[in-house]
Coordinates of C-alpha atoms and ligand atoms in Angstrom, one line a residue:
M15 CA -53.1 -34.9 16.3
K16 CA -54.3 -35.4 12.7
I17 CA -55.2 -32.4 10.6
L18 CA -57.0 -32.4 7.3
V19 CA -56.2 -29.6 4.9
L20 CA -58.9 -28.8 2.4
N21 CA -58.7 -26.6 -0.7
S22 CA -62.3 -26.6 -1.9
G23 CA -62.9 -25.4 -5.5
S24 CA -66.1 -25.0 -7.4
S25 CA -65.9 -28.5 -8.9
S26 CA -63.0 -30.0 -7.0
L27 CA -61.8 -30.8 -3.5
K28 CA -58.0 -31.1 -2.9
F29 CA -56.9 -32.6 0.4
K30 CA -53.8 -33.4 2.4
L31 CA -53.9 -35.3 5.7
Y32 CA -51.2 -34.7 8.2
E33 CA -50.0 -36.3 11.4
M34 CA -48.8 -33.3 13.2
S35 CA -46.4 -35.0 15.5
G36 CA -43.4 -35.2 13.2
K37 CA -45.5 -33.4 10.5
R38 CA -45.9 -36.4 8.2
V39 CA -48.2 -36.4 5.2
L40 CA -50.4 -39.5 5.6
A41 CA -52.4 -39.1 2.4
Q42 CA -53.2 -36.6 -0.2
G43 CA -55.5 -36.5 -3.2
L44 CA -58.2 -34.9 -5.3
I45 CA -61.9 -35.3 -5.8
E46 CA -62.6 -33.9 -9.2
R47 CA -65.5 -33.1 -11.5
I48 CA -68.0 -32.7 -8.5
G49 CA -71.5 -32.2 -9.9
E50 CA -70.3 -33.2 -13.4
E51 CA -70.0 -36.3 -15.6
G52 CA -67.0 -38.5 -14.8
S53 CA -66.4 -37.4 -11.2
A54 CA -63.6 -39.3 -9.5
V55 CA -61.6 -39.7 -6.3
H56 CA -57.8 -40.0 -6.4
I57 CA -55.9 -40.7 -3.2
N58 CA -52.1 -41.3 -2.8
Y59 CA -51.0 -42.8 0.5
D60 CA -47.9 -44.6 1.7
G61 CA -46.7 -45.4 -1.8
H62 CA -50.1 -46.6 -3.0
H63 CA -52.8 -45.1 -5.2
S64 CA -56.5 -45.4 -5.0
D65 CA -58.6 -44.2 -7.9
Q66 CA -62.3 -44.6 -8.2
E67 CA -64.9 -43.1 -10.6
I68 CA -68.1 -42.5 -8.7
P69 CA -71.0 -40.1 -9.1
I70 CA -70.5 -37.1 -6.8
P71 CA -73.3 -34.6 -7.0
D72 CA -72.0 -32.1 -4.5
H73 CA -69.4 -31.2 -1.9
D74 CA -71.3 -32.9 0.9
R75 CA -71.1 -36.2 -0.9
A76 CA -67.4 -35.5 -1.9
L77 CA -66.5 -35.1 1.8
G78 CA -68.7 -38.1 2.8
I79 CA -66.8 -40.3 0.3
L80 CA -63.5 -39.1 1.7
A81 CA -64.8 -39.8 5.3
E82 CA -65.7 -43.4 4.2
T83 CA -62.6 -44.0 2.1
L84 CA -59.8 -42.9 4.4
P85 CA -60.8 -45.4 7.2
K86 CA -61.4 -48.1 4.5
L87 CA -57.8 -47.7 3.3
G88 CA -56.6 -47.8 6.9
I89 CA -55.3 -44.2 6.8
L90 CA -57.6 -42.8 9.5
E91 CA -59.7 -44.6 12.2
S92 CA -62.7 -42.3 11.6
F93 CA -63.3 -38.8 10.3
H94 CA -64.4 -37.9 13.8
A95 CA -60.9 -38.8 15.0
L96 CA -59.4 -35.8 13.3
G97 CA -58.1 -33.0 15.4
G98 CA -59.5 -30.5 13.0
V99 CA -59.7 -29.2 9.5
G100 CA -57.8 -26.3 7.9
H101 CA -59.2 -24.6 4.8
R102 CA -57.6 -22.5 2.2
V103 CA -59.8 -19.5 1.8
V104 CA -59.0 -17.1 -1.1
H105 CA -60.4 -13.7 0.0
G106 CA -60.2 -12.4 3.5
G107 CA -60.6 -8.8 2.4
E108 CA -59.6 -6.3 5.1
A109 CA -61.3 -8.4 7.8
F110 CA -58.6 -11.1 8.2
T111 CA -54.9 -10.4 8.7
E112 CA -54.1 -13.9 10.0
P113 CA -55.6 -17.4 10.2
V114 CA -58.7 -17.8 12.4
L115 CA -60.8 -20.4 14.0
I116 CA -64.0 -20.6 12.1
D117 CA -67.3 -19.7 13.9
E118 CA -70.6 -18.3 12.5
K119 CA -69.2 -14.8 12.5
V120 CA -66.2 -15.8 10.4
R121 CA -68.4 -17.7 8.0
E122 CA -70.7 -14.7 7.6
T123 CA -67.7 -12.4 6.9
I124 CA -66.4 -14.9 4.2
R125 CA -69.9 -14.8 2.7
R126 CA -69.9 -11.0 2.8
L127 CA -66.7 -10.9 0.8
I128 CA -68.1 -13.0 -2.0
P129 CA -68.3 -10.0 -4.4
L130 CA -64.5 -9.7 -4.2
A131 CA -64.0 -13.4 -5.1
P132 CA -67.2 -14.6 -6.7
L133 CA -65.9 -17.9 -7.8
H134 CA -63.6 -18.8 -5.0
N135 CA -65.2 -17.8 -1.7
P136 CA -68.5 -19.6 -2.3
A137 CA -66.5 -22.8 -3.2
N138 CA -64.4 -22.4 0.0
L139 CA -67.6 -22.0 2.0
R140 CA -69.0 -25.1 0.5
G141 CA -66.1 -27.1 1.9
I142 CA -66.5 -25.5 5.4
E143 CA -70.2 -26.1 5.5
A144 CA -69.8 -29.7 4.3
V145 CA -67.4 -30.4 7.3
S146 CA -69.8 -28.7 9.7
R147 CA -72.6 -31.0 8.5
L148 CA -70.6 -34.1 8.6
A149 CA -68.7 -33.5 11.9
P150 CA -70.0 -30.4 13.7
E151 CA -67.7 -31.1 16.6
L152 CA -64.5 -30.6 14.6
P153 CA -62.7 -27.3 15.0
Q154 CA -62.1 -25.6 11.6
V155 CA -59.5 -23.0 10.6
A156 CA -59.5 -20.6 7.7
V157 CA -56.1 -19.5 6.2
F158 CA -56.5 -16.7 3.7
D159 CA -54.5 -16.0 0.5
T160 CA -54.8 -12.3 1.1
A161 CA -53.9 -12.1 4.8
F162 CA -50.1 -11.8 4.5
H163 CA -50.5 -8.7 2.3
Q164 CA -52.6 -6.8 4.8
S165 CA -49.3 -5.3 6.1
M166 CA -49.1 -3.2 2.9
A167 CA -49.2 0.6 3.5
P168 CA -51.9 2.8 2.0
E169 CA -49.6 4.1 -0.8
A170 CA -49.1 0.4 -1.9
Y171 CA -52.7 -0.8 -1.6
C172 CA -54.7 2.3 -2.8
Y173 CA -55.5 2.6 -6.4
A174 CA -55.5 6.2 -7.7
V175 CA -59.2 6.2 -8.3
P176 CA -62.1 8.2 -6.8
E177 CA -62.1 7.6 -3.0
S178 CA -65.7 6.5 -3.1
W179 CA -64.7 3.3 -5.1
Y180 CA -62.7 2.2 -2.0
R181 CA -65.2 3.5 0.6
E182 CA -68.3 2.1 -1.0
Y183 CA -67.0 -0.9 -3.0
H184 CA -63.8 -1.9 -1.2
V185 CA -61.7 -1.3 -4.4
R186 CA -58.1 -1.6 -3.3
R187 CA -55.2 -3.9 -3.8
Y188 CA -55.3 -7.1 -1.7
G189 CA -52.8 -9.5 -3.2
F190 CA -52.9 -13.3 -3.3
H191 CA -50.6 -16.3 -2.9
G192 CA -50.0 -14.8 0.6
T193 CA -49.5 -18.2 2.2
S194 CA -46.8 -19.1 -0.3
H195 CA -44.9 -15.7 0.0
Y196 CA -45.2 -16.1 3.8
Y197 CA -43.8 -19.6 3.8
V198 CA -40.8 -19.1 1.4
S199 CA -39.8 -15.8 3.1
R200 CA -39.6 -17.7 6.5
Q201 CA -37.8 -20.6 4.9
L202 CA -35.3 -18.1 3.4
A203 CA -34.4 -16.7 6.8
R204 CA -33.8 -20.2 8.1
L205 CA -31.7 -21.2 5.1
M206 CA -29.7 -17.9 5.2
E207 CA -29.3 -18.3 9.0
M208 CA -30.3 -14.7 9.4
P209 CA -33.0 -13.1 11.5
L210 CA -36.1 -12.5 9.3
K211 CA -36.3 -8.9 10.5
N212 CA -33.0 -8.1 8.9
I213 CA -33.9 -9.5 5.4
N214 CA -35.1 -7.5 2.4
A215 CA -36.3 -10.1 -0.1
I216 CA -38.3 -10.4 -3.3
T217 CA -40.3 -13.6 -3.5
L218 CA -41.5 -14.8 -6.9
H219 CA -44.3 -17.3 -6.9
L220 CA -44.3 -18.4 -10.6
G221 CA -46.9 -21.1 -11.2
N222 CA -49.9 -21.1 -13.5
G223 CA -50.9 -18.0 -11.5
A224 CA -47.9 -15.8 -10.7
S225 CA -47.1 -13.0 -8.3
A226 CA -44.2 -11.1 -6.9
C227 CA -43.9 -9.9 -3.3
A228 CA -41.5 -7.4 -1.7
V229 CA -40.9 -8.7 1.8
Q230 CA -39.2 -6.4 4.3
G231 CA -38.4 -7.9 7.7
G232 CA -40.9 -10.7 7.2
R233 CA -43.8 -8.3 6.2
S234 CA -45.3 -7.9 2.7
I235 CA -44.8 -4.3 1.7
E236 CA -45.9 -4.7 -2.0
T237 CA -47.3 -7.4 -4.2
S238 CA -48.2 -7.6 -7.8
M239 CA -51.8 -9.0 -7.7
G240 CA -54.5 -6.5 -6.8
L241 CA -58.2 -6.4 -6.2
T242 CA -58.3 -9.7 -8.2
P243 CA -55.5 -12.1 -9.2
L244 CA -55.5 -10.6 -12.7
E245 CA -53.1 -7.7 -12.0
G246 CA -49.3 -7.9 -12.2
L247 CA -47.1 -10.5 -13.9
V248 CA -47.8 -12.4 -17.1
M249 CA -49.4 -15.7 -16.1
G250 CA -50.4 -19.0 -17.8
T251 CA -53.7 -17.7 -19.0
R252 CA -54.0 -14.3 -17.4
S253 CA -52.8 -11.1 -19.0
G254 CA -51.4 -9.4 -15.8
D255 CA -51.1 -5.6 -16.2
I256 CA -52.8 -4.0 -19.1
D257 CA -54.0 -0.5 -19.9
P258 CA -57.4 -0.2 -18.3
G259 CA -58.5 1.7 -21.3
I260 CA -58.4 -1.6 -23.3
H261 CA -61.6 -2.6 -21.6
L262 CA -63.7 0.2 -23.1
Y263 CA -61.8 -0.1 -26.4
M264 CA -62.5 -3.8 -26.9
N265 CA -66.1 -3.3 -25.7
K266 CA -66.7 -0.5 -28.2
Y267 CA -64.7 -1.8 -31.2
G268 CA -64.3 -5.5 -30.5
K269 CA -67.9 -5.7 -29.5
L270 CA -67.1 -7.8 -26.5
S271 CA -69.3 -7.7 -23.4
P272 CA -67.6 -6.8 -20.1
E273 CA -68.0 -10.5 -19.0
E274 CA -66.4 -11.7 -22.2
I275 CA -63.5 -9.3 -21.8
D276 CA -63.0 -10.5 -18.2
R277 CA -63.2 -14.2 -19.3
Q278 CA -60.6 -13.7 -22.1
L279 CA -58.3 -11.7 -19.9
N280 CA -58.4 -14.5 -17.2
H281 CA -58.6 -17.6 -19.4
E282 CA -57.3 -16.8 -22.9
S283 CA -54.5 -14.4 -22.3
G284 CA -51.0 -14.6 -20.8
L285 CA -48.7 -17.3 -22.2
L286 CA -51.7 -19.0 -23.8
G287 CA -52.8 -15.9 -25.6
I288 CA -49.4 -15.2 -27.1
A289 CA -48.1 -18.7 -27.8
G290 CA -51.3 -20.9 -27.9
V291 CA -50.1 -22.9 -24.9
N292 CA -50.0 -22.0 -21.2
D293 CA -47.5 -24.7 -20.1
M294 CA -44.0 -23.2 -19.6
R295 CA -42.4 -26.6 -20.4
E296 CA -44.2 -26.6 -23.8
I297 CA -43.2 -23.0 -24.4
Q298 CA -39.5 -23.9 -23.8
A299 CA -39.7 -26.9 -26.0
R300 CA -41.3 -24.9 -28.9
M301 CA -38.7 -22.2 -28.5
E302 CA -36.0 -24.7 -29.0
Q303 CA -37.7 -25.7 -32.3
G304 CA -37.6 -22.1 -33.4
D305 CA -41.3 -21.2 -32.7
E306 CA -41.4 -17.4 -32.8
R307 CA -44.7 -17.1 -30.8
A308 CA -43.3 -19.2 -28.0
K309 CA -40.1 -17.1 -27.9
L310 CA -42.2 -13.9 -27.7
A311 CA -44.3 -15.4 -24.9
F312 CA -41.2 -16.3 -23.0
E313 CA -39.6 -12.9 -23.6
I314 CA -42.8 -11.0 -22.4
F315 CA -43.0 -13.2 -19.3
V316 CA -39.3 -12.4 -18.4
H317 CA -39.6 -8.7 -19.4
R318 CA -42.5 -8.2 -17.0
L319 CA -40.5 -10.0 -14.2
V320 CA -37.5 -7.7 -14.8
K321 CA -39.8 -4.6 -14.4
Y322 CA -41.3 -5.9 -11.2
V323 CA -38.0 -7.0 -9.6
G324 CA -36.3 -3.7 -10.5
A325 CA -39.2 -1.7 -9.1
Y326 CA -39.4 -3.8 -5.9
A327 CA -35.7 -3.5 -5.3
A328 CA -36.1 0.2 -5.4
L329 CA -39.0 0.1 -3.0
L330 CA -37.0 -2.1 -0.6
G331 CA -34.0 0.2 -0.8
R332 CA -31.7 -2.7 -0.4
L333 CA -32.1 -6.2 -1.8
D334 CA -30.6 -9.2 0.1
A335 CA -32.4 -12.1 -1.6
L336 CA -34.5 -13.2 -4.5
V337 CA -36.6 -16.3 -4.1
F338 CA -38.1 -18.5 -6.8
T339 CA -41.0 -20.8 -6.1
G340 CA -44.1 -22.3 -7.8
G341 CA -43.9 -24.7 -10.8
I342 CA -41.9 -22.4 -13.0
G343 CA -39.9 -20.8 -10.3
E344 CA -38.8 -24.2 -8.9
H345 CA -38.2 -26.0 -12.2
S346 CA -37.5 -23.6 -15.0
A347 CA -33.8 -23.0 -15.2
P348 CA -34.2 -21.0 -18.5
V349 CA -36.6 -18.5 -16.9
R350 CA -34.4 -18.0 -13.9
R351 CA -31.3 -17.6 -16.1
A352 CA -33.0 -15.2 -18.5
L353 CA -34.2 -13.1 -15.5
C354 CA -31.0 -13.1 -13.6
E355 CA -28.9 -12.2 -16.7
R356 CA -31.0 -9.0 -17.1
L357 CA -30.7 -8.1 -13.4
E358 CA -27.0 -7.8 -13.2
I359 CA -27.5 -4.1 -12.5
L360 CA -28.7 -5.1 -9.1
G361 CA -25.5 -7.1 -8.4
I362 CA -27.2 -10.3 -9.2
R363 CA -24.9 -13.1 -10.3
L364 CA -26.2 -16.6 -11.1
D365 CA -24.2 -19.7 -10.7
P366 CA -25.1 -21.4 -14.0
E367 CA -24.4 -24.9 -12.7
A368 CA -26.4 -24.6 -9.5
N369 CA -29.2 -23.1 -11.6
E370 CA -29.4 -26.3 -13.7
R371 CA -29.6 -28.5 -10.6
T372 CA -32.9 -30.4 -10.4
G373 CA -34.7 -32.0 -7.5
D374 CA -37.2 -30.9 -4.9
E375 CA -34.8 -29.6 -2.3
A376 CA -34.3 -25.9 -1.6
H377 CA -31.0 -24.7 -2.9
A378 CA -29.0 -21.6 -3.5
I379 CA -28.2 -20.6 -7.1
H380 CA -26.0 -17.5 -6.7
D381 CA -22.3 -17.4 -7.3
T382 CA -19.8 -16.1 -4.8
Q383 CA -19.7 -12.6 -6.5
S384 CA -23.4 -12.0 -6.2
R385 CA -24.5 -9.2 -3.9
V386 CA -28.0 -10.8 -3.7
A387 CA -28.6 -14.3 -2.5
L388 CA -30.6 -16.3 -5.0
W389 CA -32.7 -19.2 -3.8
V390 CA -35.0 -21.8 -5.2
I391 CA -37.4 -22.8 -2.4
P392 CA -40.3 -25.2 -3.0
T393 CA -43.5 -23.8 -1.6
D394 CA -45.7 -25.6 0.8
E395 CA -49.0 -23.9 1.3
E396 CA -50.8 -26.9 2.7
G397 CA -48.0 -27.4 5.2
V398 CA -48.6 -23.8 6.4
I399 CA -52.3 -24.4 6.6
A400 CA -51.8 -27.6 8.6
E401 CA -49.4 -25.9 11.1
E402 CA -51.5 -22.8 11.5
S403 CA -54.6 -25.0 12.1
Y404 CA -52.7 -27.1 14.6
R405 CA -51.5 -23.9 16.4
L406 CA -55.0 -22.4 16.7
I407 CA -56.7 -25.7 17.5
G408 CA -54.1 -26.4 20.2
K409 CA -55.0 -23.1 21.8
E410 CA -58.6 -24.2 22.3
Ligands
ADP27 P1 -50.5 -23.9 -10.1 O1 -50.4 -22.4 -10.1 O2 -51.6 -24.4 -11.0 O3 -50.3 -24.6 -8.8 P2 -47.8 -24.9 -10.6 O4 -47.2 -24.1 -9.4 O5 -47.8 -26.3 -10.6 O6 -49.2 -24.3 -11.0 O7 -47.0 -24.4 -11.9 C1 -47.4 -24.8 -13.2 C2 -46.4 -24.2 -14.2 O8 -45.0 -24.8 -13.9 C3 -46.7 -24.6 -15.6 O9 -46.5 -23.5 -16.5 C4 -45.6 -25.7 -15.9 O10 -45.2 -25.7 -17.2 C5 -44.5 -25.1 -15.1 N1 -43.4 -26.2 -14.9 C6 -43.5 -27.3 -14.2 N2 -42.3 -28.0 -14.3 C7 -41.5 -27.3 -15.2 C8 -40.2 -27.5 -15.7 N3 -39.5 -28.6 -15.5 N4 -39.8 -26.6 -16.6 C9 -40.5 -25.5 -16.8 N5 -41.7 -25.2 -16.4 C10 -42.2 -26.1 -15.5

């Protein structure tokens, strides 16, 4: 059975096509600048590339082009020959604790949750609706970024704010990157050859967005993102935790509107706000040339991580493993080294040579003295979406 995984953004559509027997990736790609000038389709398949610039006014057309192009390239007989489509959906609120087959009720619930993810959920829905119009017979599955964290206890997910904020406006911590934390925690158990239920781990998803998760026996008990992805760690362009009083202060004295404050905290803060660039590779390169702002950005990034890992170790009561994933987690040896050096209090001992190893394979980076296993595990969110879709569609 072939499963198409879609990540539908406001002006882009990322896809990955799987043959589920043997779980092979047949093709992957990106349709970008939908509804804008210079829209284009990029497809990688079987060692080949196909790139075409073509006007794409909306998501329906984007999907239509994909449905025409995949058979033309000999990758798929026809769009209708798919077994189904799996979608990444950002916000499942309290309604979804696991992946679901999409029906009208599910769509309505994703729509109802739009205030919690005003940019993402409408874009995700556009992808779902485009598939329904093009191939109404295909089963579709939604896999939510928030679902894995629904296991958090009230003391972890409740903000200490008036109860009516939660009751009337659903203000609570939800967490994101759930599919990634779910995947790497399961891979960890496999790699450590231990039952998942016996492992207390902290998983660090460090990409352009970044979050930490405390995973106890395979369940998320705490995570660093909150109502929105803005809370928690320092990220590429997001501030992570700040004093909520700053909002009013900058509104009053900086003369910034609430929308402008929100924009700057999401898009002009984090590494970018401090160093002028959001790419960790560039920060590291500038640090080596003695750039003080880059050094400060790196140090703030690591300092925040130390605080979170320390706190989560205390919450877990015992720490068996620390997992690094996401672009920075998987590839930045300097970030992992700086963090692990500051965590010796937890019994963490890095193997410096293993830490420098490059490549896309999961590998351990602890030395024999370490009380905590340290692992680099490449994440595979699309793979999880494909598998979960296959599982649910197979049940039909
Ligand atoms: P996204 O969250 O957009 O999916 P990624 O998971 O791809 O992002 O992570 C992007 C981040 O990973 C960027 O900050 C980038 O600089 C960083 N990164 C990628 N490769 C390296 C590397 N070799 N060394 C340091 N940082 C890296």
